[in-house]
Each structure stands twice: as structure tokens, then as C-alpha cells.
Short mmCIF file of C-alpha atoms in Angstrom, two decimals:
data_model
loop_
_atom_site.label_atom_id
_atom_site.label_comp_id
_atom_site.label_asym_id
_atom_site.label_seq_id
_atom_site.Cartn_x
_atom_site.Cartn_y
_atom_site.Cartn_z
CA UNK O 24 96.66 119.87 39.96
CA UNK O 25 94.29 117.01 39.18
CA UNK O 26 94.68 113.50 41.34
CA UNK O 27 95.27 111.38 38.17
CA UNK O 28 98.13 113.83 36.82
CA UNK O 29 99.62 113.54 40.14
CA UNK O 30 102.52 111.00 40.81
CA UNK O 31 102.02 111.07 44.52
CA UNK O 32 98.41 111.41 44.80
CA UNK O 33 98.32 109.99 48.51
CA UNK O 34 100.94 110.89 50.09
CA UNK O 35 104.58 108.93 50.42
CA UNK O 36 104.43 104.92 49.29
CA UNK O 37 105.01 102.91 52.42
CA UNK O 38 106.32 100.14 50.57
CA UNK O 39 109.91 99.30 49.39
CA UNK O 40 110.54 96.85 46.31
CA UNK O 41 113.37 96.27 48.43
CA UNK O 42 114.28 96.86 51.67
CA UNK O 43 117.35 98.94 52.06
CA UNK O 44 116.16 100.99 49.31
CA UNK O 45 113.58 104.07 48.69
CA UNK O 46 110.54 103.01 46.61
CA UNK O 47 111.70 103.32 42.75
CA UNK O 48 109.13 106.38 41.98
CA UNK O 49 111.62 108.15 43.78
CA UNK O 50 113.93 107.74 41.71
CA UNK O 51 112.38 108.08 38.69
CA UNK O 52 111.47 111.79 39.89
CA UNK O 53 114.64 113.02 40.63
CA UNK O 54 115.35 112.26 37.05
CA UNK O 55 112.36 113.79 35.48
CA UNK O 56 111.02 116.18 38.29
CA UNK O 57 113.09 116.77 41.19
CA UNK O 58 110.34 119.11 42.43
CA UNK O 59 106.90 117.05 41.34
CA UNK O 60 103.38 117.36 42.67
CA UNK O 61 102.52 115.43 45.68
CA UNK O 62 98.33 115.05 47.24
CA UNK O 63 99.10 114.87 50.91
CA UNK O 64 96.49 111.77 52.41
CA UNK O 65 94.47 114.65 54.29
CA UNK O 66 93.70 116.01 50.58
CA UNK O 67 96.35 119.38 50.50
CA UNK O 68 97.85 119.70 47.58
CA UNK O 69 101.87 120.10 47.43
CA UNK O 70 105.33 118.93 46.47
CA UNK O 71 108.31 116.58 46.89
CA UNK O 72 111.47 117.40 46.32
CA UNK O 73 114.30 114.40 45.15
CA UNK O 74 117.19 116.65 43.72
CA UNK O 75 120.15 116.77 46.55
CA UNK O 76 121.44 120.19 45.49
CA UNK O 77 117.76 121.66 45.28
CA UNK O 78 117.12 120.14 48.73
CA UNK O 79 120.24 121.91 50.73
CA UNK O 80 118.98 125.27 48.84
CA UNK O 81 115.68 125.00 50.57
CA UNK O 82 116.50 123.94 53.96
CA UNK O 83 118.19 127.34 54.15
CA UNK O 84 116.11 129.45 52.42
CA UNK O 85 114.11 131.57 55.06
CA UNK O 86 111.19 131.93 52.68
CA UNK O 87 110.34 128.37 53.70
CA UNK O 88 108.69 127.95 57.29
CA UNK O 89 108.96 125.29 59.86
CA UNK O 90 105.74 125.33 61.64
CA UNK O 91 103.90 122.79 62.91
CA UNK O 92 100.55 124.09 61.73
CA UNK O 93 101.60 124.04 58.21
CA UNK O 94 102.67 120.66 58.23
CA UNK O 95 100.66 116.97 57.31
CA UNK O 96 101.30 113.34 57.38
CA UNK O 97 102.98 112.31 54.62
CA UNK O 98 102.25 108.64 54.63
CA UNK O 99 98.32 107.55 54.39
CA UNK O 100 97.24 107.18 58.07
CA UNK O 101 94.13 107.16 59.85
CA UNK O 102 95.76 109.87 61.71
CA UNK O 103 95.72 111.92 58.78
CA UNK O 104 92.87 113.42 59.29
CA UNK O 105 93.22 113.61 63.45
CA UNK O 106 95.97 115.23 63.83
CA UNK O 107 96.62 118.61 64.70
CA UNK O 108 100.50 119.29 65.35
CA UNK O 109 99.81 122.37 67.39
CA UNK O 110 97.04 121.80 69.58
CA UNK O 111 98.36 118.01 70.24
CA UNK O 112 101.66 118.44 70.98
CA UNK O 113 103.11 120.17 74.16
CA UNK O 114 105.01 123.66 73.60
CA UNK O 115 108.77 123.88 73.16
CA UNK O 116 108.70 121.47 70.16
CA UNK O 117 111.38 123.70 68.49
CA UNK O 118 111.34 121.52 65.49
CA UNK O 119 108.46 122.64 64.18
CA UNK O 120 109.19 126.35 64.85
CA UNK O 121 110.61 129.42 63.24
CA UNK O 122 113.31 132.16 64.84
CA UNK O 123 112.57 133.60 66.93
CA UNK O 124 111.20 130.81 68.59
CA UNK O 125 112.70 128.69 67.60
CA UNK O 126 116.56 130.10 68.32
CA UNK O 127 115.34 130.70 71.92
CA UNK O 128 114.59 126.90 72.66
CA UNK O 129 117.32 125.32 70.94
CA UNK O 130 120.03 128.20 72.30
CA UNK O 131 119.22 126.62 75.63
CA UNK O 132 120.22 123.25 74.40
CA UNK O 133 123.26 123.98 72.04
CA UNK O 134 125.96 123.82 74.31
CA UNK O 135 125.20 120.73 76.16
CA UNK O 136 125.38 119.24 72.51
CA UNK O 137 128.95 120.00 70.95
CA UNK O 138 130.92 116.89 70.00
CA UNK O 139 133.81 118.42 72.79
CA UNK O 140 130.68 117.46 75.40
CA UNK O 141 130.16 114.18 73.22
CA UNK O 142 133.13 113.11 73.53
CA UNK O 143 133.67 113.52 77.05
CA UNK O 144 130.42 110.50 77.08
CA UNK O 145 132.52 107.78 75.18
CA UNK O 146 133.73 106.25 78.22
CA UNK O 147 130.40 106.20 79.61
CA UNK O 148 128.71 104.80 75.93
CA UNK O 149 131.60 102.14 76.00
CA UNK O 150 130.25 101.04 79.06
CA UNK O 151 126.70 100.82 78.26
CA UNK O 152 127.40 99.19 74.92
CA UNK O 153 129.83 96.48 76.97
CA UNK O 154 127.03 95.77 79.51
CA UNK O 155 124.48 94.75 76.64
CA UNK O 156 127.02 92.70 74.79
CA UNK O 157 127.39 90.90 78.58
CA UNK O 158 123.72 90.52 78.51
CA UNK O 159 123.64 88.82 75.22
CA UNK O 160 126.31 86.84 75.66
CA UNK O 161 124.12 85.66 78.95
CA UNK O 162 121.07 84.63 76.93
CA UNK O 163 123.27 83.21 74.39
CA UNK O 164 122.32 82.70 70.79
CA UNK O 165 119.81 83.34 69.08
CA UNK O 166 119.49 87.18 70.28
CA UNK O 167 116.96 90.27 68.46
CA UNK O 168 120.03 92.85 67.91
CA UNK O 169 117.16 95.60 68.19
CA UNK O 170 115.70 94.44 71.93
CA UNK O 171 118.82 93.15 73.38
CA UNK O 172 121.72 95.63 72.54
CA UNK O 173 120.19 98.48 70.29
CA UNK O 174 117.36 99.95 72.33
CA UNK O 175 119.02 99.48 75.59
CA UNK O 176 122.00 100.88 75.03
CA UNK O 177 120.52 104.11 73.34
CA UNK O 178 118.09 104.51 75.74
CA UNK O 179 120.64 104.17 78.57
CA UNK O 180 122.70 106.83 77.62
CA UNK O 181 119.66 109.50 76.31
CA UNK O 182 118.23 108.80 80.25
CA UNK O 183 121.59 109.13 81.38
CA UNK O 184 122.08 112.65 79.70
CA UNK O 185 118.40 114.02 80.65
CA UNK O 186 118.29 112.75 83.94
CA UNK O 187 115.35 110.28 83.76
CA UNK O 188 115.34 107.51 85.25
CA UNK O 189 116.19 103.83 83.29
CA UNK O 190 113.74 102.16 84.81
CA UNK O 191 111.04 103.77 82.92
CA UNK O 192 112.96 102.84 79.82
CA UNK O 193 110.08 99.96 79.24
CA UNK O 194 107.13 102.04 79.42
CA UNK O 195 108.64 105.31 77.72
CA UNK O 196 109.58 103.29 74.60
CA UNK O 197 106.34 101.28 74.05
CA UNK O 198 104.71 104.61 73.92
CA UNK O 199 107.40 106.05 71.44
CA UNK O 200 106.63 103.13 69.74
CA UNK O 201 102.73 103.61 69.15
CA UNK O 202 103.84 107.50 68.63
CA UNK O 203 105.73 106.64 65.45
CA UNK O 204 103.41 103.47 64.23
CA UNK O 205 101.11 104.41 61.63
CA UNK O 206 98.46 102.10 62.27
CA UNK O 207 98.24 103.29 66.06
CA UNK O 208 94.32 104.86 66.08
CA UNK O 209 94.54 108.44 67.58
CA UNK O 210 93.30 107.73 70.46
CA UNK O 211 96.06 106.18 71.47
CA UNK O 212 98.54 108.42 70.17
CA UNK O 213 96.78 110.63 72.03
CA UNK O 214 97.65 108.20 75.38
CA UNK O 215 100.65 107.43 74.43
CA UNK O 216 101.70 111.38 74.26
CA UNK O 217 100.31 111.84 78.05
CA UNK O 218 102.08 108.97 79.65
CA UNK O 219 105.47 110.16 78.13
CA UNK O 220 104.68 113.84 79.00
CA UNK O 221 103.46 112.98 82.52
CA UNK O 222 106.42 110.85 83.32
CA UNK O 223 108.38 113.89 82.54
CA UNK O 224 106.66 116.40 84.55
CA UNK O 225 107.18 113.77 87.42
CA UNK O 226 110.93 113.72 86.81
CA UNK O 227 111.12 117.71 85.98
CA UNK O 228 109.10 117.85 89.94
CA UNK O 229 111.78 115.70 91.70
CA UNK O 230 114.68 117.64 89.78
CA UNK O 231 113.41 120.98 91.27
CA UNK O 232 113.62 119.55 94.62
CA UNK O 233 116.71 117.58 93.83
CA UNK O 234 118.58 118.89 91.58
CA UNK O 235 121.08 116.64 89.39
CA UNK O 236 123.98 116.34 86.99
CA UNK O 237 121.63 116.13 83.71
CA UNK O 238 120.01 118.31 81.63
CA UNK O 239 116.49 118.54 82.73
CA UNK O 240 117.84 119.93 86.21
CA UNK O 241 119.79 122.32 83.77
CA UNK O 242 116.88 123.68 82.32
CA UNK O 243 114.20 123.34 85.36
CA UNK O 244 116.97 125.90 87.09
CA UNK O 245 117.45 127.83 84.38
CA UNK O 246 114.49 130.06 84.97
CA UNK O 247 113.90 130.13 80.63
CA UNK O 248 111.23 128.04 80.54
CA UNK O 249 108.07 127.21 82.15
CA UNK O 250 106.84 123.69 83.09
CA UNK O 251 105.16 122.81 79.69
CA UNK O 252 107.81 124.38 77.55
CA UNK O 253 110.40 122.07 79.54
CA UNK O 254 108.11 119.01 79.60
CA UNK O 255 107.38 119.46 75.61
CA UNK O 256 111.34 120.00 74.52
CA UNK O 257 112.28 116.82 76.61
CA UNK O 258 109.55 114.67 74.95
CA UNK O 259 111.37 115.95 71.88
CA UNK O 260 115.20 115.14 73.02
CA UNK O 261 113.60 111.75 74.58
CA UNK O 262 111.82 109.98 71.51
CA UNK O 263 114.59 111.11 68.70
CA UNK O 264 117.21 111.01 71.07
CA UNK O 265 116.45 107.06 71.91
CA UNK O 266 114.57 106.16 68.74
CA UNK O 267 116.77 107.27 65.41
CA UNK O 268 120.21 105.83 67.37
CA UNK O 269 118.48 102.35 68.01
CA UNK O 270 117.24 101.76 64.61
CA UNK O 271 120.73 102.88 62.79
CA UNK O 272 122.43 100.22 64.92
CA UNK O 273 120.20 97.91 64.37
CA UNK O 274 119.61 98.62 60.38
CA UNK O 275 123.11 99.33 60.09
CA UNK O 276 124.26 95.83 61.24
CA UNK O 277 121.78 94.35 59.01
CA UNK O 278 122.79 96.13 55.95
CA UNK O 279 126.51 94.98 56.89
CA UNK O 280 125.57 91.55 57.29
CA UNK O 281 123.73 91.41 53.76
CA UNK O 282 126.93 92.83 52.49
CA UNK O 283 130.30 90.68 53.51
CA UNK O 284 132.89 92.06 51.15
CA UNK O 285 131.94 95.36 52.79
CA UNK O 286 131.94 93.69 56.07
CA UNK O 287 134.87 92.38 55.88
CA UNK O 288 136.72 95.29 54.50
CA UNK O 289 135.49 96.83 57.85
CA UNK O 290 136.42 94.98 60.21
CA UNK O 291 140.30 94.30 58.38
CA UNK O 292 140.66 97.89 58.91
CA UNK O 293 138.92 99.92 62.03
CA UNK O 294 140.24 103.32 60.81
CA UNK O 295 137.56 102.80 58.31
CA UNK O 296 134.19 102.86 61.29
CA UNK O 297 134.11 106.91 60.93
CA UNK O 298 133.46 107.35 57.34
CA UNK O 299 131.77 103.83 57.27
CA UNK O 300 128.97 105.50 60.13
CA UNK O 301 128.35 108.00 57.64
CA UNK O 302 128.26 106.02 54.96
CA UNK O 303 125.24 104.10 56.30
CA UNK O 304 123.52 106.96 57.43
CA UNK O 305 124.00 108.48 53.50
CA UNK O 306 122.15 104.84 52.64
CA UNK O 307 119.89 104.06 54.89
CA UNK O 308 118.10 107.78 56.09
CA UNK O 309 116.06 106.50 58.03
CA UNK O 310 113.95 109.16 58.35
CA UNK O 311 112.13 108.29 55.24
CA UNK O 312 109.60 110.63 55.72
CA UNK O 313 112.30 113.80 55.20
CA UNK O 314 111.24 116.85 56.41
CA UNK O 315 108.23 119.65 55.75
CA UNK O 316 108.84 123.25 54.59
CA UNK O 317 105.90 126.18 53.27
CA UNK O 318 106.74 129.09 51.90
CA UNK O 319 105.39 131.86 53.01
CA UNK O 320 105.02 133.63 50.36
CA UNK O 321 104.48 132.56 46.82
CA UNK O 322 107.66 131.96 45.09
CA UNK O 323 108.85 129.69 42.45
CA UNK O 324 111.47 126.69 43.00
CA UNK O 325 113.36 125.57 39.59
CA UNK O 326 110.56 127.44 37.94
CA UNK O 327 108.03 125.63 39.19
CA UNK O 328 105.21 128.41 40.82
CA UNK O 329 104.97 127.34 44.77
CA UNK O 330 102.12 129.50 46.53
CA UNK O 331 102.49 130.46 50.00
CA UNK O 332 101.21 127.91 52.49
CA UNK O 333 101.85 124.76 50.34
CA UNK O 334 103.79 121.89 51.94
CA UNK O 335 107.35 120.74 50.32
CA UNK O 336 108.16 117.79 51.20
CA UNK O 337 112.30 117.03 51.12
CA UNK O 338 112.69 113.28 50.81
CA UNK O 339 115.93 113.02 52.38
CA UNK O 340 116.34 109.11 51.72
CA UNK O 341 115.87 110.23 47.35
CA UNK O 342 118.59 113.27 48.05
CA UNK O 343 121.21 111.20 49.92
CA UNK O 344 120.66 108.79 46.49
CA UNK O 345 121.52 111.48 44.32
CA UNK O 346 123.85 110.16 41.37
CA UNK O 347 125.34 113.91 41.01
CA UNK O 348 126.94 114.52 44.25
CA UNK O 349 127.08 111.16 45.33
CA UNK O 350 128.37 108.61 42.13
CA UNK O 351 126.95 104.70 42.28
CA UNK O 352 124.60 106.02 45.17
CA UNK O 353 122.64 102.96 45.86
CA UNK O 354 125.75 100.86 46.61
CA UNK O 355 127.40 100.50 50.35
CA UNK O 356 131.15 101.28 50.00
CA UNK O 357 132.23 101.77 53.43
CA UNK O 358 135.48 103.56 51.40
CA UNK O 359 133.43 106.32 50.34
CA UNK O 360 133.56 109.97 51.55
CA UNK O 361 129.91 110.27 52.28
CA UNK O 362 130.01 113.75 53.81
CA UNK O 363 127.92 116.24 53.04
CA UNK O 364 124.29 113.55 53.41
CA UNK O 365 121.16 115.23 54.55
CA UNK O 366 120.09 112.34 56.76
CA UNK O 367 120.59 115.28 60.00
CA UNK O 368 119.36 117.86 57.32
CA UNK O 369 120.87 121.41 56.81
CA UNK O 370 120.12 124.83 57.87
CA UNK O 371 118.99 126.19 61.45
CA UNK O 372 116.69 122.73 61.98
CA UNK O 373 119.76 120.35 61.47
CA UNK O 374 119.72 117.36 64.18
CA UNK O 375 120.51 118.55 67.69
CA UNK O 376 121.63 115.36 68.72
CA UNK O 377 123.93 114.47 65.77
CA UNK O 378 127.17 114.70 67.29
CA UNK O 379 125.92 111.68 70.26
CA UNK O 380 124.08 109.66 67.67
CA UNK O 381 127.73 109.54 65.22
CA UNK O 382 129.11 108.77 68.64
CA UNK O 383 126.88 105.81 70.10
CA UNK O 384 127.19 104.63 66.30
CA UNK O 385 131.14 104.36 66.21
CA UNK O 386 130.40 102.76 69.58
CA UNK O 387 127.97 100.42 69.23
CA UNK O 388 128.84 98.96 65.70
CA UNK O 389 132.85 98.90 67.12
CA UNK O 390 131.80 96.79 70.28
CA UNK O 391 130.03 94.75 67.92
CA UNK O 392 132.29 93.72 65.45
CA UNK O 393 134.83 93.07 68.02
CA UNK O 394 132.67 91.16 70.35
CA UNK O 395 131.31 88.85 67.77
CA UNK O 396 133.70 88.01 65.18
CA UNK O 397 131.17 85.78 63.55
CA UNK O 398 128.17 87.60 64.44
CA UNK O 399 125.36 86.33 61.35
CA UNK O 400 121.60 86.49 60.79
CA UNK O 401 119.85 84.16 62.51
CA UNK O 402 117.04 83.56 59.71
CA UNK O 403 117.11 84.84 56.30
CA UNK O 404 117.28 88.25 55.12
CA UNK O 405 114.27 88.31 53.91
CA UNK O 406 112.66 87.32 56.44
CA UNK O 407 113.67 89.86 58.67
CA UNK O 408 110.56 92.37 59.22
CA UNK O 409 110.51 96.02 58.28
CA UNK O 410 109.50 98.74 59.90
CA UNK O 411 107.69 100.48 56.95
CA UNK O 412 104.96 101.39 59.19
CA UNK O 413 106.65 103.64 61.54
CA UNK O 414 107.71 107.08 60.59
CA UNK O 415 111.64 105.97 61.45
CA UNK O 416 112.67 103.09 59.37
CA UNK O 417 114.72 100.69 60.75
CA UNK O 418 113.76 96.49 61.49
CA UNK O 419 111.55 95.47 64.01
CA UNK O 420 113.81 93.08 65.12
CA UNK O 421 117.04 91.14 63.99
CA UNK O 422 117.77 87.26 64.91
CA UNK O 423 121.48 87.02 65.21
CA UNK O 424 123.70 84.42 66.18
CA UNK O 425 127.54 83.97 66.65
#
């Protein structure tokens, strides 16, 4: 593979000819090579894969590994070449694991996830999300959607469920924040990662002397894990658990503001919010990085030879686009039977956390609609800024008024 016959010869392209929408090359290679070459911006050499069906095939196949030290940065970085997802990361990041490991960490966590557990929080959610609409309504118009209702409210309820405290909501999601920026130097991804992971040795310390109602005294008690391993899969549940449901509210209410006929055929009919959630997380993915897989041995995919050790890239926003399974893909039609997306992924490594995120969606974007009848953007749409620096797209804030 040669540089200039590449496509993708530095990695992913950050930026979007328009802003709800995958860059176009994406497109273009799902039509002409769903599994295409790809230089990662550290120099390996591997592939992307845009074809939906292809996608769900791999993300069960257990030829393809998981693990962390066969992985890169997709997106051109300076922490590219800094990076080392093993030695930088605590243990018990079960993401970027295989079985055994990896069905030993996440059986721990399984049961506290269900969506009969989920939906014993909607009281508690409805709540939250009520509280932050009260807050809003306090400051009174203009408010940033992302800083005044999204972030709190998701961050509420993840604390809520591990057991940390709210109060370090500030300081916990600044450093998620330079954690998923691209432009943060690694230094201070490298601070960033110790604040968050001494804050939760402090709160794993005071639940083994006081035990709680949460799920860090669950597994500080359980005897399973050891101190790292506990600190390292809470650092995990913490940053996706807060991060992914705060930007879908937040780039979900902007994408139904840009669209009013779909808005409106919303909020005329509320038995449409559960198929409307999925919907916009079909559209929007927004993790628009997808997800990293290497064979372990060599094998070919669509007849295309794959050695062993190469990174495939599955670019979850291009698959969720997919014409074939779903038809007029890059339109919102909050009508449309959109099960079946990738945006959780497939297979053994599919989102944890997806039954509370559908949840705190239904939720948030409900309390919403209903609370502000006449919610709008504050500035134009275009002038709202992107977050296609950060590995989870979303906005970086939204200016409403109502």
C-alpha cells in the first residue's frame, strides 16, 4: 500500500462539509470499497470499513481482537504518536479486551445494567431532568442546552448510579473533556487521566469504610477485583457513561430544531419519542471515530487479504448511512424503524450502558419538548460550534431561547 494510492492516508478527516453529516469520502467508499485502505496518523497501515452488513459480520467474528495494544488514533493528533493504550490507561478497561478478560469484568457489571434495573431509574431521571429545566427557567433566556440541562442532568444520574459524589461533577468533566479533545498535548491527557483516577480511588476508600447503595460499593465488596482494576472500570463507566448521553441530548435537540416538519410531527404525537431516540442515534453516531478490530490471524474480508495484526477500522457513523438496510439514510424521519443501527455496536463489546442512555434520552428530549413549547436556537445554525475535535461528536454548546 503506497500513501498516494491510499484514500485515507492520515487517518479519519476531522472535518464535515456539513455538520450533521459524515465527511462525503465516506460515502463514496461504501459505494466503491466498503473495506478500503486506511494510513493510520502514527504511520500503520490498515482499513476502514463503510458497508453496514460487512460491519455487523466483523464485530462478531472472533478472528478479530479487541485489544488495546493493537489499537491507534484514528484522527491526526499530536497524541498519535504518545500514546500507548496499555501502559496509559488503568486495568479493567474491558473495552479494549478479549474473553476471557474481558467476560470477567463486564459479568460483574451486566446485571446492574438490564433495562428492568433502567427502568426502575425513570422516576429518579425525571427528577433530575425537571430540576435543570427549573434551573433554566431561573436564568431565563438565552441558555447553552449543553451546560445548563445536558451535562448536568447526565452527570447527575451516572454519579448517582456509581456512587460518586456530584460535587465533583465540575472537575471530573473538564478532565473528560481534555481526555476526548484532540488538540489536548499529552501531557495533559496524561493529568487529566490521574485526577479522574485519583478522585476515584478516594471515593472507592470511603465506600470500603462506608459502604453505599451504588455500584462502586458493589464492586469494592465484591472481593473480584483489586483496587486498580475497580478504579480503571469506573473511569470507564464514568467518562462514557456522562459524556455520549450529554452530547445526544444536546445534538439531538439541535438536529430537531434544524428540522421543524420533523419537529413538529414529534411533538403532535409522543408515542413517536421511542423510535424517534433511535432514529437520531441511527443519524447522528456520535461516535464518529467507530470502533478498532485486528485479526489475529491473516484472513481475507470480501476478498480483500487482511494480515494478522492490522487495524480495521468500523466507521459506525458510514454503516448507520447505509442505503441497503436503511433506504433515504441521510434524512431524519422520526417515522422510521431505525432498529438494528450500530451506534452501541454489535457483538460481545456492544454498549454497557445502552439501556440508561435510550432512557435519559426519552427523558430528557420528553421534558424538553414539553417544557418549552417554543424552545428555538438562539443564533443561527451555523453558527453553532462543532465538536469535530473531540473523539465524541456532539456541539460545544447550543444558545436556545423560548
Amino acid at each position: 500500500m503506497t500513501h498516494t494510492s491510499c484514500p485515507l492516508s492520515n487517518g479519519l478527516p476531522t472535518h464535515r462539509e456539513n455538520p450533521l453529516d459524515p465527511p462525503e469520502i465516506f460515502g463514496e467508499l461504501r459505494s466503491e470499497q466498503p473495506i478500503a485502505p486506511m494510513v493510520f496518523p502514527d504511520g500503520h497501515e490498515g482499513w476502514v470499513v463503510t458497508d453496514y452488513a460487512l460491519a455487523r459480520e466483523l464485530l462478531v467474528d472472533p478472528r478479530l481482537s479487541s485489544k488495546g495494544s493493537l489499537k491507534h488514533l484514528a484522527f491526526p493528533s499530536d497524541r498519535a504518536m504518545d500514546f500507548d493504550f496499555e501502559k496509559d490507561l488503568p486495568p479493567g478497561q474491558f473495552e479494549h479486551m478479549d474473553p476471557p478478560e474481558h467476560t470477567r469484568y463486564r459479568k460483574l457489571l451486566t446485571s446492574d445494567f438490564t433495562l428492568r434495573r433502567m427502568r426502575r431509574l425513570v422516576p429518579r431521571i425525571e427528577a433530575i431532568a425537571a430540576d435543570r429545566v427549573a434551573a433554566m427557567r431561573r436564568k431565563g433566556p438565552p441558555a447553552d442546552l449543553v451546560h445548563d440541562f445536558a451535562f448536568p442532568m447526565s452527570s447527575q444520574v451516572i454519579c448517582e448510579l456509581l456512587g460518586i459524589p456530584v460535587e465533583s461533577r465540575d472537575s471530573f468533566e473538564a478532565d473528560s473533556s481534555k481526555l476526548l479533545n484532540l488538540d489536548t498535548a499529552p501531557e495533559e491527557v496524561l493529568g487529566a487521566l490521574h485526577n479522574i483516577t485519583g478522585l476515584l480511588g478516594k471515593v472507592a476508600a470511603q465506600k470500603s469504610a462506608e459502604p453505599g447503595d451504588d455500584l462502586l460499593t458493589k464492586l469494592v465488596t465484591s472481593g473480584e477485583v483489586d483496587e486498580a482494576e475497580l478504579i480503571g472500570m469506573s473511569l470507564l463507566l464514568l467518562v462514557a457513561g456522562h459524556e455520549t448521553t450529554a452530547n445526544m441530548l444536546s445534538l439531538g435537540i439541535y438536529t430537531l430544531l434544524r428540522e421543524p416538519d420533523q419537529l413538529a410531527r414529534l411533538r403532535a404525537d409522543d408515542s413517536l419519542l421511542e423510535g424517534a431516540v433511535e432514529e437520531l442515534l441511527r443519524l447522528l453516531t456520535i461516535v464518529h471515530i467507530g470502533v478498532q478490530r485486528s485479526p489475529t490471524e491473516d484472513m481475507e474480508i470480501r476478498g480483500v487479504p487482511v494480515k494478522a495484526g492490522q487495524t480495521v477500522l468500523i466507521h459506525l457513523p458510514s454503516t448507520n448511512r447505509d442505503p441497503v438496510r436503511f433506504p433515504d439514510p441521510d434524512q431524519l424521519d422520526v417515522t422510521r424503524r431505525a432498529v438494528g443501527h450500530l451506534t452501541f455496536s454489535h457483538g460481545i463489546h456492544q454498549c454497557l450502558g445502552q439501556q440508561l442512555a435510550r432512557l435519559e434520552l426519552r427523558v430528557g428530549y420528553a421534558t424538553l419538548l414539553r417544557e418549552f413549547p417554543d424552545l428555538r436556537l438562539a443564533v443561527p445554525a451555523e453558527e453553532v460550534p462543532m465538536r469535530e475535535n473531540m473523539t465524541v461528536y456532539g456541539v460545544h454548546e447550543l444558545p436556545v431561547a423560548w
